[in-house]
Coordinates of C-alpha atoms and ligand atoms in Angstrom, one line a residue:
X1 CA -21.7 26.0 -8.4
X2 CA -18.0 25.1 -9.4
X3 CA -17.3 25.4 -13.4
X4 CA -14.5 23.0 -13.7
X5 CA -13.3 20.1 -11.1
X6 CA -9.5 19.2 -10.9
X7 CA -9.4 14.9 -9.8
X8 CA -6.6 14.5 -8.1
X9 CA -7.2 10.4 -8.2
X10 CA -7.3 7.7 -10.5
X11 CA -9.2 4.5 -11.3
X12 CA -12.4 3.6 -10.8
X13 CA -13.3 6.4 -8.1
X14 CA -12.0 9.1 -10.9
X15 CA -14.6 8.2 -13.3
X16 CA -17.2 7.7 -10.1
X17 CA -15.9 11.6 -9.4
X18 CA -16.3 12.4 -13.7
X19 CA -19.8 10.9 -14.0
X20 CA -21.3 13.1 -10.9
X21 CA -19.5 16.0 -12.1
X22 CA -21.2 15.8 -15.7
X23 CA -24.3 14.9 -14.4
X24 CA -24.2 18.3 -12.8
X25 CA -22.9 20.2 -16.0
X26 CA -19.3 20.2 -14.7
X27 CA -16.2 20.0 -17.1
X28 CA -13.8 17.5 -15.3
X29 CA -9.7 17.8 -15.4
X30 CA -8.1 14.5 -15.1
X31 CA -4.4 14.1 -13.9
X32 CA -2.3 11.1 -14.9
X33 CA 1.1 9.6 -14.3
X34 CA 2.9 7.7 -17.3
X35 CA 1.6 4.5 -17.0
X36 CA -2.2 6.1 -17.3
X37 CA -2.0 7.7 -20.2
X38 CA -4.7 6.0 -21.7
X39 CA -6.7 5.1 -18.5
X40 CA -10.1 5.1 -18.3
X41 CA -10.4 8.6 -16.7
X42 CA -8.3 9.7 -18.6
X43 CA -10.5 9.3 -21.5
X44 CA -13.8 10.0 -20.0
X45 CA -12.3 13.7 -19.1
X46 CA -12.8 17.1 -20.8
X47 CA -9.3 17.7 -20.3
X48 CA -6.2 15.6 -19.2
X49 CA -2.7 16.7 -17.8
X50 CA 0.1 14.4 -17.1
X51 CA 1.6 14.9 -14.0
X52 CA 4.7 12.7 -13.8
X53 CA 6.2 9.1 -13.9
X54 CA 4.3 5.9 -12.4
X55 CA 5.4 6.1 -9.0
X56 CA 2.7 7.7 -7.0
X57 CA 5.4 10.3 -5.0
X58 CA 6.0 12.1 -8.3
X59 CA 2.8 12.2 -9.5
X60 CA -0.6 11.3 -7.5
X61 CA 1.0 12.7 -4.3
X62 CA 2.8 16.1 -5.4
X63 CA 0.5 18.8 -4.5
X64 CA 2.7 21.2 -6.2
X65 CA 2.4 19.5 -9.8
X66 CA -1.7 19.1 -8.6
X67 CA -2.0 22.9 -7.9
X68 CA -0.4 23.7 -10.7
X69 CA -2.4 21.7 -13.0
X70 CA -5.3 23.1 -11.4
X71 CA -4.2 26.2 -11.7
X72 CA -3.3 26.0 -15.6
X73 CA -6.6 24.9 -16.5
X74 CA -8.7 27.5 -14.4
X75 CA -10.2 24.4 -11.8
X76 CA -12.1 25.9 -9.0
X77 CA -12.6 23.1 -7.3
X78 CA -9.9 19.8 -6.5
X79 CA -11.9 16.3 -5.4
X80 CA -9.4 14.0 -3.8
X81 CA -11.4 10.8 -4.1
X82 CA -9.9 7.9 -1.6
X83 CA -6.3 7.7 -0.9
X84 CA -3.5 9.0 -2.4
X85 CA -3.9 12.8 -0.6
X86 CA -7.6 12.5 0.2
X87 CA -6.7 12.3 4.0
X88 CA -3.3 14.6 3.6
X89 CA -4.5 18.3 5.4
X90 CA -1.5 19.7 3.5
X91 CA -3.5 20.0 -0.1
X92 CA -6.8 21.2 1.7
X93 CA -4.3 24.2 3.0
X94 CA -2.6 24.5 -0.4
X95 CA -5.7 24.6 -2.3
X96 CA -7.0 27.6 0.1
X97 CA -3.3 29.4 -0.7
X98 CA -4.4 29.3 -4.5
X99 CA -7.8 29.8 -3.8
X100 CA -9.3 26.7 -4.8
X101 CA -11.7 24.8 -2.7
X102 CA -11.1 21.9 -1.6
X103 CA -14.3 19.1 -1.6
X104 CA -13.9 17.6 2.1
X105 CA -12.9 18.5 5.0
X106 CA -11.0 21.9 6.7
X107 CA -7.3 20.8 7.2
X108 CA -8.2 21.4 10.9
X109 CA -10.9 19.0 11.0
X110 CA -9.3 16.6 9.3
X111 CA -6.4 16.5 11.4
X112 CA -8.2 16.3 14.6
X113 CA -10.4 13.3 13.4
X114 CA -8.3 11.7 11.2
X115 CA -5.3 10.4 12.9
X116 CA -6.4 7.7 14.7
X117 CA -4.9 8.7 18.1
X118 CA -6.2 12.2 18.1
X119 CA -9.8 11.2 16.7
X120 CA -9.8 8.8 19.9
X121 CA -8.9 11.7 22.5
X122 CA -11.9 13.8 20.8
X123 CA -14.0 10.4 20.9
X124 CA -13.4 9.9 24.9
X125 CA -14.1 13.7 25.3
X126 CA -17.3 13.7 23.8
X127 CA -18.5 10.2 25.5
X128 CA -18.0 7.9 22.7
X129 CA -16.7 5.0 23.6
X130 CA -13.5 4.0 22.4
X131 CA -11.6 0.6 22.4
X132 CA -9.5 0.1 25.4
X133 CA -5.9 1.2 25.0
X134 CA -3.8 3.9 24.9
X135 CA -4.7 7.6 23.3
X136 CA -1.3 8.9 22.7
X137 CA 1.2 7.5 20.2
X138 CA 3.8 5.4 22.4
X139 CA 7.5 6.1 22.0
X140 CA 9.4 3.7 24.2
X141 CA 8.4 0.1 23.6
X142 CA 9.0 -0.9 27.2
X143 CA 6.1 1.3 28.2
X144 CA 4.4 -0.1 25.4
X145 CA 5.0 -3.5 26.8
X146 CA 4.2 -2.7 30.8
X147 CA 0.8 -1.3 29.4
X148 CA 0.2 -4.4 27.4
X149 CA 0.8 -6.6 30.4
X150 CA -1.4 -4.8 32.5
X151 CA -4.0 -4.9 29.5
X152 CA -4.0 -8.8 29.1
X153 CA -3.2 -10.1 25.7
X154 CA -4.2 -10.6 23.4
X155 CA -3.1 -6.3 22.2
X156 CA -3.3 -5.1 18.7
X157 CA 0.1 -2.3 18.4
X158 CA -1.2 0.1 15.7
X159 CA 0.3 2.9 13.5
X160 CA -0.5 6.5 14.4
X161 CA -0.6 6.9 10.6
X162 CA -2.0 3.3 9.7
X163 CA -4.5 2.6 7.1
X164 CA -5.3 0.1 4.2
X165 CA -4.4 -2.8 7.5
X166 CA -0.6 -1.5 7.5
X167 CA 1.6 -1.6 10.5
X168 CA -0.5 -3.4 12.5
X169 CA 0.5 -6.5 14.3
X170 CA -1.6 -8.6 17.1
X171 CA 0.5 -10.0 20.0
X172 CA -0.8 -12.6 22.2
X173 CA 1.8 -13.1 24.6
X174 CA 4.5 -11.4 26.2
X175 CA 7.1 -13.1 24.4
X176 CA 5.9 -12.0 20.7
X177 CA 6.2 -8.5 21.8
X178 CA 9.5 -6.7 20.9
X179 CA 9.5 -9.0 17.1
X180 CA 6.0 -7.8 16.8
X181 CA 7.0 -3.6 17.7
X182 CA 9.9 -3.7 15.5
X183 CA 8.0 -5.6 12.4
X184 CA 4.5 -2.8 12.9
X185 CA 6.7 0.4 13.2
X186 CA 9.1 -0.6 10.2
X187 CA 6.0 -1.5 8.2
X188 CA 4.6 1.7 9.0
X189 CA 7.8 4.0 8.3
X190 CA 8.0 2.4 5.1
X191 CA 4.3 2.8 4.6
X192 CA 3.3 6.3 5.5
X193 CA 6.9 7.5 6.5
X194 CA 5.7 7.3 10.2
X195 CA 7.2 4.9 12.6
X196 CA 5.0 6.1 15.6
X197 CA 3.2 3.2 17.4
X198 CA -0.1 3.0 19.6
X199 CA -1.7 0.1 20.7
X200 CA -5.4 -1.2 21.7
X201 CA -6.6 -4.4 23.4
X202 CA -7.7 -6.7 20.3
X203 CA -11.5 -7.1 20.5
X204 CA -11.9 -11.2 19.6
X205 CA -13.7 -11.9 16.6
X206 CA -15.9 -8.3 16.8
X207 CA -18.0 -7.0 13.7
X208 CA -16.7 -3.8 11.4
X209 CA -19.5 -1.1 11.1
X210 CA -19.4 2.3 10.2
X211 CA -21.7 5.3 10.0
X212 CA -21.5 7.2 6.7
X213 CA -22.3 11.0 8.6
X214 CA -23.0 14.2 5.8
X215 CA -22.3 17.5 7.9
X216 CA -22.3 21.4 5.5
X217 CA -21.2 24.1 6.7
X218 CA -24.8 26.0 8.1
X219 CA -24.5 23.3 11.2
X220 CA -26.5 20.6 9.7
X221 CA -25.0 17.2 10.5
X222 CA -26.8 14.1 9.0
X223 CA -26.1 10.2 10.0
X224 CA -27.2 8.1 6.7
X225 CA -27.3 5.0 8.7
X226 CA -24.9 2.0 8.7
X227 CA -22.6 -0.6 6.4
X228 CA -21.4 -3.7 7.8
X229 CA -17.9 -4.3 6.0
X230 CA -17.1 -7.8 8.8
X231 CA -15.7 -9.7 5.6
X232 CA -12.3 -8.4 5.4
X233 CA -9.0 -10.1 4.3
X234 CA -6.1 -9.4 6.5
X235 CA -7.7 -6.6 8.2
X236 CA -9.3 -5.4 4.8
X237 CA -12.4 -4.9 3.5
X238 CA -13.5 -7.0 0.9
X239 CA -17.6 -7.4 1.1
X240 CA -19.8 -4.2 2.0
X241 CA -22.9 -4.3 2.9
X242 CA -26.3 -2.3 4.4
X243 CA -28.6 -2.5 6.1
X244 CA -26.3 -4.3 8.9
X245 CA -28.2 -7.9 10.1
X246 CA -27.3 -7.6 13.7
X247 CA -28.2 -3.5 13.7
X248 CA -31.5 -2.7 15.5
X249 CA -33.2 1.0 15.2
X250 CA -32.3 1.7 19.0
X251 CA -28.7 0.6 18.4
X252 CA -28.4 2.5 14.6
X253 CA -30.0 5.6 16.5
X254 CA -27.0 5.3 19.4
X255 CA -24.3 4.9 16.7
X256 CA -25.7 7.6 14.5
X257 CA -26.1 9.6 17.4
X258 CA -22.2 9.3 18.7
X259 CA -21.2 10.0 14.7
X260 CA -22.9 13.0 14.5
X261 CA -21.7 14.1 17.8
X262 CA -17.9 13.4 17.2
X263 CA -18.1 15.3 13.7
X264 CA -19.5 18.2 15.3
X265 CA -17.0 18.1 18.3
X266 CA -14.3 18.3 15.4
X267 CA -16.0 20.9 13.4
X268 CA -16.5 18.7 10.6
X269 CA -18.1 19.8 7.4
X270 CA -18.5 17.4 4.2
X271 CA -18.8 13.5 3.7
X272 CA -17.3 11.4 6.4
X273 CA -17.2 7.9 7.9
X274 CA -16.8 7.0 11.6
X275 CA -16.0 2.9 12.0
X276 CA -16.6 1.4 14.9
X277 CA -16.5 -2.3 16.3
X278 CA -19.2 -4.1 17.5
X279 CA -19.0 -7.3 20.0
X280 CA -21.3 -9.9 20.1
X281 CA -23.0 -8.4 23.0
X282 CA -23.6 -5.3 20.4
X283 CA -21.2 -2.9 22.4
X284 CA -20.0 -0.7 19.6
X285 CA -16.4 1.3 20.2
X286 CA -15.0 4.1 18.1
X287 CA -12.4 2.6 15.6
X288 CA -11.2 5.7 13.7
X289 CA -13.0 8.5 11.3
X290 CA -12.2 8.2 7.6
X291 CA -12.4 12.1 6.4
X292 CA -13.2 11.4 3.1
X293 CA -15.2 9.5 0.4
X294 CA -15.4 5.8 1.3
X295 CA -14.6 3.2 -1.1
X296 CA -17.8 2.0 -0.3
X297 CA -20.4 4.8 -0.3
X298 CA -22.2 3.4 -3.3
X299 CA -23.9 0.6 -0.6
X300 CA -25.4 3.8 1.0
X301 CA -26.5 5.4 -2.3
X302 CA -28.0 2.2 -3.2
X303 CA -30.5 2.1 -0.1
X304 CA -30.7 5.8 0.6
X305 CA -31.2 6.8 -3.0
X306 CA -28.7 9.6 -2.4
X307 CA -25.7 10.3 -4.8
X308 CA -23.0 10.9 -2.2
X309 CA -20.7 13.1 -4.2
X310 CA -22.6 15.2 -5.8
X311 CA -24.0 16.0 -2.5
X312 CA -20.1 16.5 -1.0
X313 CA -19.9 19.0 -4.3
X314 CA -22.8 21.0 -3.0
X315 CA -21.6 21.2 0.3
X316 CA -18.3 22.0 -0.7
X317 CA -19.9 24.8 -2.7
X318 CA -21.8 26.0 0.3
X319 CA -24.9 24.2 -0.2
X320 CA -27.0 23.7 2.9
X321 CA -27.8 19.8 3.4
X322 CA -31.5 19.5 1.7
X323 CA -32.8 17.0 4.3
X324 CA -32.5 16.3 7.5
X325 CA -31.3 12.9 9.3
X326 CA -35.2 11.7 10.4
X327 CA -36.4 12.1 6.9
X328 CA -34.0 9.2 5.6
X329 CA -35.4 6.3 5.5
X330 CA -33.0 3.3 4.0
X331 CA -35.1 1.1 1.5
X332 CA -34.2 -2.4 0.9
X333 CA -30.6 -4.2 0.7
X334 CA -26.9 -3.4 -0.7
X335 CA -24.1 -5.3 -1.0
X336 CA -20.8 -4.5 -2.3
X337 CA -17.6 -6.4 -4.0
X338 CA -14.8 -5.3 -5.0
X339 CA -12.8 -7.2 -8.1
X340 CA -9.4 -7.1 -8.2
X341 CA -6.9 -7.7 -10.3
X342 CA -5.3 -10.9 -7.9
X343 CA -4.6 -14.3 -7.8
X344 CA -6.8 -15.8 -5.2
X345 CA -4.2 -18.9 -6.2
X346 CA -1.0 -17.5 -5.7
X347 CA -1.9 -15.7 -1.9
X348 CA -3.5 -13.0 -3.8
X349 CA -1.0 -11.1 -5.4
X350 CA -1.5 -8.8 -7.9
X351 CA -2.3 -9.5 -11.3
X352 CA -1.1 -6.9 -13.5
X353 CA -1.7 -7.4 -17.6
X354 CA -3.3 -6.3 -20.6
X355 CA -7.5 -6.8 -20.3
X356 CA -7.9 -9.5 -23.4
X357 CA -11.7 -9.1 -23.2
X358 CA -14.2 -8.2 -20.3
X359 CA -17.9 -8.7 -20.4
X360 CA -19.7 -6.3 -17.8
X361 CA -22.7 -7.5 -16.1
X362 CA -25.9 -5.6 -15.9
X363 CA -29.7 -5.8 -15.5
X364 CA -32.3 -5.4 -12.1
X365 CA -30.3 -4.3 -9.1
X366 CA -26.7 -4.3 -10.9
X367 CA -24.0 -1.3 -10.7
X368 CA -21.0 -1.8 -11.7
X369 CA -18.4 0.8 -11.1
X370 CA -15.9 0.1 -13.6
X371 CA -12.4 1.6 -14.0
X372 CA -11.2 -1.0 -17.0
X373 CA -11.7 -1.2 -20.0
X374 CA -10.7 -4.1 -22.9
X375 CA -7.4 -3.6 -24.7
X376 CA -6.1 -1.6 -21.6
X377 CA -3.3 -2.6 -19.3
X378 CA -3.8 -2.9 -15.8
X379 CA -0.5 -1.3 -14.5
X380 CA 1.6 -3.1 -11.4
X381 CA 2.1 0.6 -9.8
X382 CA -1.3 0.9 -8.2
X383 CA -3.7 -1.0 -6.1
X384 CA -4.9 -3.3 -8.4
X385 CA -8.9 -2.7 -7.5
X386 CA -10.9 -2.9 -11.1
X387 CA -14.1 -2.4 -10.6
X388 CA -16.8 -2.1 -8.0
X389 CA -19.6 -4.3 -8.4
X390 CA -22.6 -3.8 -6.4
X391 CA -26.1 -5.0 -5.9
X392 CA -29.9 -3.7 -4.7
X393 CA -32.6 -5.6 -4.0
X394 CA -36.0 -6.0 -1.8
X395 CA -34.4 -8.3 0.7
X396 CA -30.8 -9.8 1.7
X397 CA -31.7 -13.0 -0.3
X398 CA -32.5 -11.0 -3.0
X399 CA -29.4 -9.1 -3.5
X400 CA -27.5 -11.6 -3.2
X401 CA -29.1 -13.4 -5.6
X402 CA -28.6 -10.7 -7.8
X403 CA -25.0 -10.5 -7.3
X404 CA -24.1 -14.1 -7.8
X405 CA -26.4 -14.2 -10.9
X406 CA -24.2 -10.2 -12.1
X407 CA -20.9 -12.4 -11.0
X408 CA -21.5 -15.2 -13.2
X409 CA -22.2 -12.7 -16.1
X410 CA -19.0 -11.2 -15.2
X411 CA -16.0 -12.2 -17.5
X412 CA -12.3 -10.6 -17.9
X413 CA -9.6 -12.8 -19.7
X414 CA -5.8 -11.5 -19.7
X415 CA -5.7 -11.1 -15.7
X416 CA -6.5 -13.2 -13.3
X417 CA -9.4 -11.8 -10.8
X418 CA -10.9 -12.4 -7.4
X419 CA -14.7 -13.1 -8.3
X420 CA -14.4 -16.6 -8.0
X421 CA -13.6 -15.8 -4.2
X422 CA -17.0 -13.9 -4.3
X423 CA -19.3 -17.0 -6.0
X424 CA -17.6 -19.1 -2.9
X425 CA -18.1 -16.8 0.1
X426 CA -22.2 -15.6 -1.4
X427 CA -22.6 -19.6 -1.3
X428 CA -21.1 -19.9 2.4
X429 CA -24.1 -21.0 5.0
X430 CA -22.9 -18.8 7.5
X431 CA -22.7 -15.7 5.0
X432 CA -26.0 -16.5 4.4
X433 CA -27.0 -16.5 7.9
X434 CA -25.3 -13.0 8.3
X435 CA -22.9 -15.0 10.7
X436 CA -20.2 -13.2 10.3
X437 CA -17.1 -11.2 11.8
X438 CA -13.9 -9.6 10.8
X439 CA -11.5 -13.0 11.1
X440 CA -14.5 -14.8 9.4
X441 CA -12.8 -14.9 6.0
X442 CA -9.3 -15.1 6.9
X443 CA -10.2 -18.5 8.9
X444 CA -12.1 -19.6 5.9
X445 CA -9.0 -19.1 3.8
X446 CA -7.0 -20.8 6.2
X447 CA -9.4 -24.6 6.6
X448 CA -9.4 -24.5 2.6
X449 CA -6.5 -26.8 1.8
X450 CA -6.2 -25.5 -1.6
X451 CA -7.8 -21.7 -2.9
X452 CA -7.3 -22.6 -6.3
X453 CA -9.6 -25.2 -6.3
X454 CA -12.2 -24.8 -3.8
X455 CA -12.4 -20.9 -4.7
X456 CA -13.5 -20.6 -7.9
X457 CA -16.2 -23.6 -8.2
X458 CA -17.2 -21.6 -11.6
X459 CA -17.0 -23.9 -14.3
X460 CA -16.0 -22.1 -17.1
X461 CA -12.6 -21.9 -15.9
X462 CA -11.5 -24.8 -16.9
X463 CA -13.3 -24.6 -19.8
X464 CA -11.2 -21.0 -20.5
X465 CA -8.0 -23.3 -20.6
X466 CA -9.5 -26.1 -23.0
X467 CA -10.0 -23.2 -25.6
X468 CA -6.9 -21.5 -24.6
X469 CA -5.0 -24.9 -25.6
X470 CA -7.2 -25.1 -29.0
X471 CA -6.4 -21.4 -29.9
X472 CA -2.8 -22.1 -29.5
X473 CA -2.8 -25.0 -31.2
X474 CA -4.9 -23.8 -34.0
X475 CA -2.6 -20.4 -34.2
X476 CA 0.4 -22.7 -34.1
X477 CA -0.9 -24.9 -37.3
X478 CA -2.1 -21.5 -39.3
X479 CA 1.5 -20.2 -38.5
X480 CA 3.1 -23.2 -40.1
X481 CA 1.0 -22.6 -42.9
X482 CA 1.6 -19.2 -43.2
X483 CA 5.0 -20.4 -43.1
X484 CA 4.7 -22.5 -45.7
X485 CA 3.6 -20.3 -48.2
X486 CA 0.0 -21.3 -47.8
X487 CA -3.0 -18.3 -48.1
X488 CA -4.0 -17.0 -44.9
X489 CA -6.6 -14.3 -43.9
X490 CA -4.5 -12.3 -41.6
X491 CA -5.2 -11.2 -38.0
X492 CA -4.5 -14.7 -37.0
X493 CA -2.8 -12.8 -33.8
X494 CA -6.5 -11.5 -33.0
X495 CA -7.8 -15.5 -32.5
X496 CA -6.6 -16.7 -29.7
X497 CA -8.7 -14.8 -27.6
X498 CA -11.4 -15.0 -29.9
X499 CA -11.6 -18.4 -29.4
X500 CA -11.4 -18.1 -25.3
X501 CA -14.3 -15.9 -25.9
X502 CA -16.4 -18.2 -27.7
X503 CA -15.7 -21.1 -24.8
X504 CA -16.7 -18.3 -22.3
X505 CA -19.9 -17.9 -24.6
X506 CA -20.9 -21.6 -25.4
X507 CA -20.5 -22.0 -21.3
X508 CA -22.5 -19.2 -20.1
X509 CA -25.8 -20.4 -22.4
X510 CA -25.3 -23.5 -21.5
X511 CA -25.4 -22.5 -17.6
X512 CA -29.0 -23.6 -16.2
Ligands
ADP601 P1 -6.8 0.7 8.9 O1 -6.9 2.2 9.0 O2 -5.4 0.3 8.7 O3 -7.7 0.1 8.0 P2 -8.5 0.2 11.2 O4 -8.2 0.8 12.5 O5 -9.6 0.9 10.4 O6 -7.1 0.2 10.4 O7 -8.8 -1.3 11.4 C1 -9.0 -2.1 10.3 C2 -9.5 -3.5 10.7 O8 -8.6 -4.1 11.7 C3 -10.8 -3.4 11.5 O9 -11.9 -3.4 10.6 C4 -10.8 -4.7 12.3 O10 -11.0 -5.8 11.5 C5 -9.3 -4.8 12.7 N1 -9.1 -4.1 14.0 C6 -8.7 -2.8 14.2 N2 -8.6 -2.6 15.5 C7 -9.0 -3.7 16.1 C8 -9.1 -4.1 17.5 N3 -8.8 -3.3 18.5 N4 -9.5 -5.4 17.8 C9 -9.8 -6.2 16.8 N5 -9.7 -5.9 15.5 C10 -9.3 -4.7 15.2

């Protein structure tokens, strides 16, 4: 086993990364830029390196200063989390040149599943079917355009490089064609620094699920069954979710089946996701294979009782996979949310800010994967995800129940957050009837009239604002009197939020 683990990542998946690593007796090396100094993972480390300024290109995304670091400090091992390099087959190479290992995939494999174009050329040739469209990246638009007609709109033009939802553009008509291929492959150049465009017919209103497939290097390759992620914003997921409502045995068993197969066509070894879309007629077609830890694996720990990267550190370490795929048997339900740091009433951009207080939620069925903490500042450089928050229970009903109940414990002051999105959509009749798809939440933005309102139907909000009022009114009245010579007892700077605290407080024991 490895004796010290570089994390080339930050955030919330850092400390995921930390906390398998010392539950296995690992010492962990964090990395941070600038603006991390005093992170989270940083702090939860045995040792910390700072690798450069807040932008990401000169420090979470050079290999060199990554290598080194992990060279310095003896790491044997580098775990790239999600994003940043995770699906870059330039550090898995660099790590073998300094003889680290790398925990994921071969640079090979990962470059013939993970670009979308060449993972759907390996689909077709091992009979997995694919979304209609083309299987090479498209240079000239015009042929873009004559393949589009013969098609039928409504096309979706992709990037070859795409991910997080970027460079992507639906066309439904002829005419929205050229604006649409010059918007996509501009988005995408500035984006991944890859122009290159491919398209696919757009499926109408399908459903997004994916098969989270284990594979080690002895040959065994293991499907752990499915997660629906069909509530997505803009093409991104924002609700995860397993067991899947509208996935039968036969159909998990034929989805499984075609993961397991593609990974082994591509010689794949570690933990890996292959997403697919599924119509309403429950024909599935390959989407793309993510080669790397998903930002929502913990849905699948939660029903499979597996811990999915400590399992992708044995296998890395040569492990052979202790199970095999017909021993698995999911229990119960997951669901997944992920809080950001956004303002659902200002089109959801970021919220960066100093953390004034949080309150994490706990008890039956509640995880919270946190990557906050109060006091710290939530830097504008990054993707602005907080915290994971995810539920288990015995049923559906019952998880959700249990995540509306952990949401309404949750509390952050200082930022603004998404969960009031959440307490609306695990309220919505058809979320509740698992009547769902991937423009389900983008056309429930759209009918309501005004976010800000109909969003966050949580009470204390407004209640928030009242004491934020009185605890600058009181501050302002003991600042005259400090003012004018009268005694005070100092740390008058600490009440406001004290006071915001103690509305939050007085609300949440009043709740029924
Ligand atoms: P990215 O890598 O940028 O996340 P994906 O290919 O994984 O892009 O697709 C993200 C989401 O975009 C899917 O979950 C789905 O909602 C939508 N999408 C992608 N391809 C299609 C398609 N051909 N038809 C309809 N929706 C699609």
């Amino acid at each position: 086993m490895f004796r010290k683990i570089l994390i080339a990542n930050r955030g919330e998946i850092a400390v995921r990364i930390l906390r398998a690593c010392h539950e296995l007796g690992i010492r962990c090396v964090a990395v941070f830029s600038d603006v991390d100094r005093k992170s989270l993972h940083v702090r939860l480390a045995d040792e910390a390196y700072p690798i450069g300024p807040a932008p990401s290109r000169e420090s979470y995304l050079s290999i060199e200063k990554i290598i080194d670091v992990a060279r310095r400090s003896g790491c044997d091992a580098i775990h790239p989390g999600y994003g940043f390099l995770a699906e870059n087959a330039a550090l898995p190479r660099a790590c073998t040149e300094a003889g680290i290992t790398f925990i994921g995939p071969g640079a090979e494999a990962m470059e013939a599943l993970g670009s979308k174009t060449a993972g759907r050329q390996l689909a077709r040739r091992c009979d997995v079917p694919t979304v209609p469209g083309a299987n090479d990246p498209i240079e000239n638009p015009d042929d873009a355009q004559a393949l589009s007609q013969n098609m039928g709109f409504p096309v979706l033009l992709k990037a070859v490089a795409g991910g997080g939802g970027k460079g992507m553009r639906v066309v439904t008509c002829d005419a929205e064609f050229r604006p649409a291929w010059r918007d996509a492959s501009s988005e995408a150049l500035n984006a991944f620094g890859d122009a290159r465009l491919y398209l696919e017919k757009y499926l109408e209103k399908p459903r997004h699920i994916e098969i989270q497939i284990l594979a080690d290097a002895h040959g065994r390759v293991v499907s752990l069954g499915e997660r629906e992620c069909s509530v997505q914003r803009r093409h991104q997921k924002v609700i995860e979710e397993a067991p899947s409502l509208v996935v039968t045995p036969e159909l998990r068993k034929k989805m499984g089946d075609a993961a397991v197969r593609l990974a082994r066509a591509g010689g794949y070894v570690n933990a890996g996701t292959v997403e697919f879309l599924v119509d309403a007629h429950l024909n599935f077609y390959f989407l793309e294979v993510n080669t790397r830890l998903q930002v929502e694996h913990p849905v699948t720990e939660q029903v499979t009782g597996l811990d999915l990267v400590k399992l992708q550190i044995a296998i890395a370490a040569d492990h052979r996979l202790p199970f095999a795929w017909e021993t698995i048997t999911p229990r119960g339900h997951a669901m997944e949310v992920r809080l950001y740091a956004e303002d659902p009433d200002n089109k959801f951009f970021p919220s960066p800010g100093k953390i004034l207080s949080c309150h994490a939620p706990s008890g039956p069925g509640i995880r919270l994967d946190e990557g906050v903490y109060e006091g710290w500042t939530v830097p504008m450089d990054y993707d602005p995800l907080l915290s994971k928050l995810i539920a288990w229970g015995n049923s559906r009903e019952e998880t959700i129940a249990r995540l509306r109940r952990a949401l309404g414990e949750y509390t952050v002051t200082g930022i603004k957050t998404n969960a009031g999105l959440f307490r609306r959509i695990l309220a919505e009749p058809d979320f509740l009837r698992g009547e769902i798809h991937t423009k389900w939440l983008d056309e429930l933005l759209q009918r309501s009239s005004s976010v800000a309102r109909s969003f966050d139907e949580d009470p204390k909000t407004d209640h928030a604002a009242d004491a934020a009022a009185i605890a600058a009114a009181l501050w302002q009245t003991n600042f005259s009197e400090k003012s004018s010579g009268q005694p005070s007892s100092g740390q008058e700077s600490c009440r406001p939020s004290r006071w915001k605290q103690e509305g939050r407080r007085q609300q949440l024991d009043r709740r029924p």
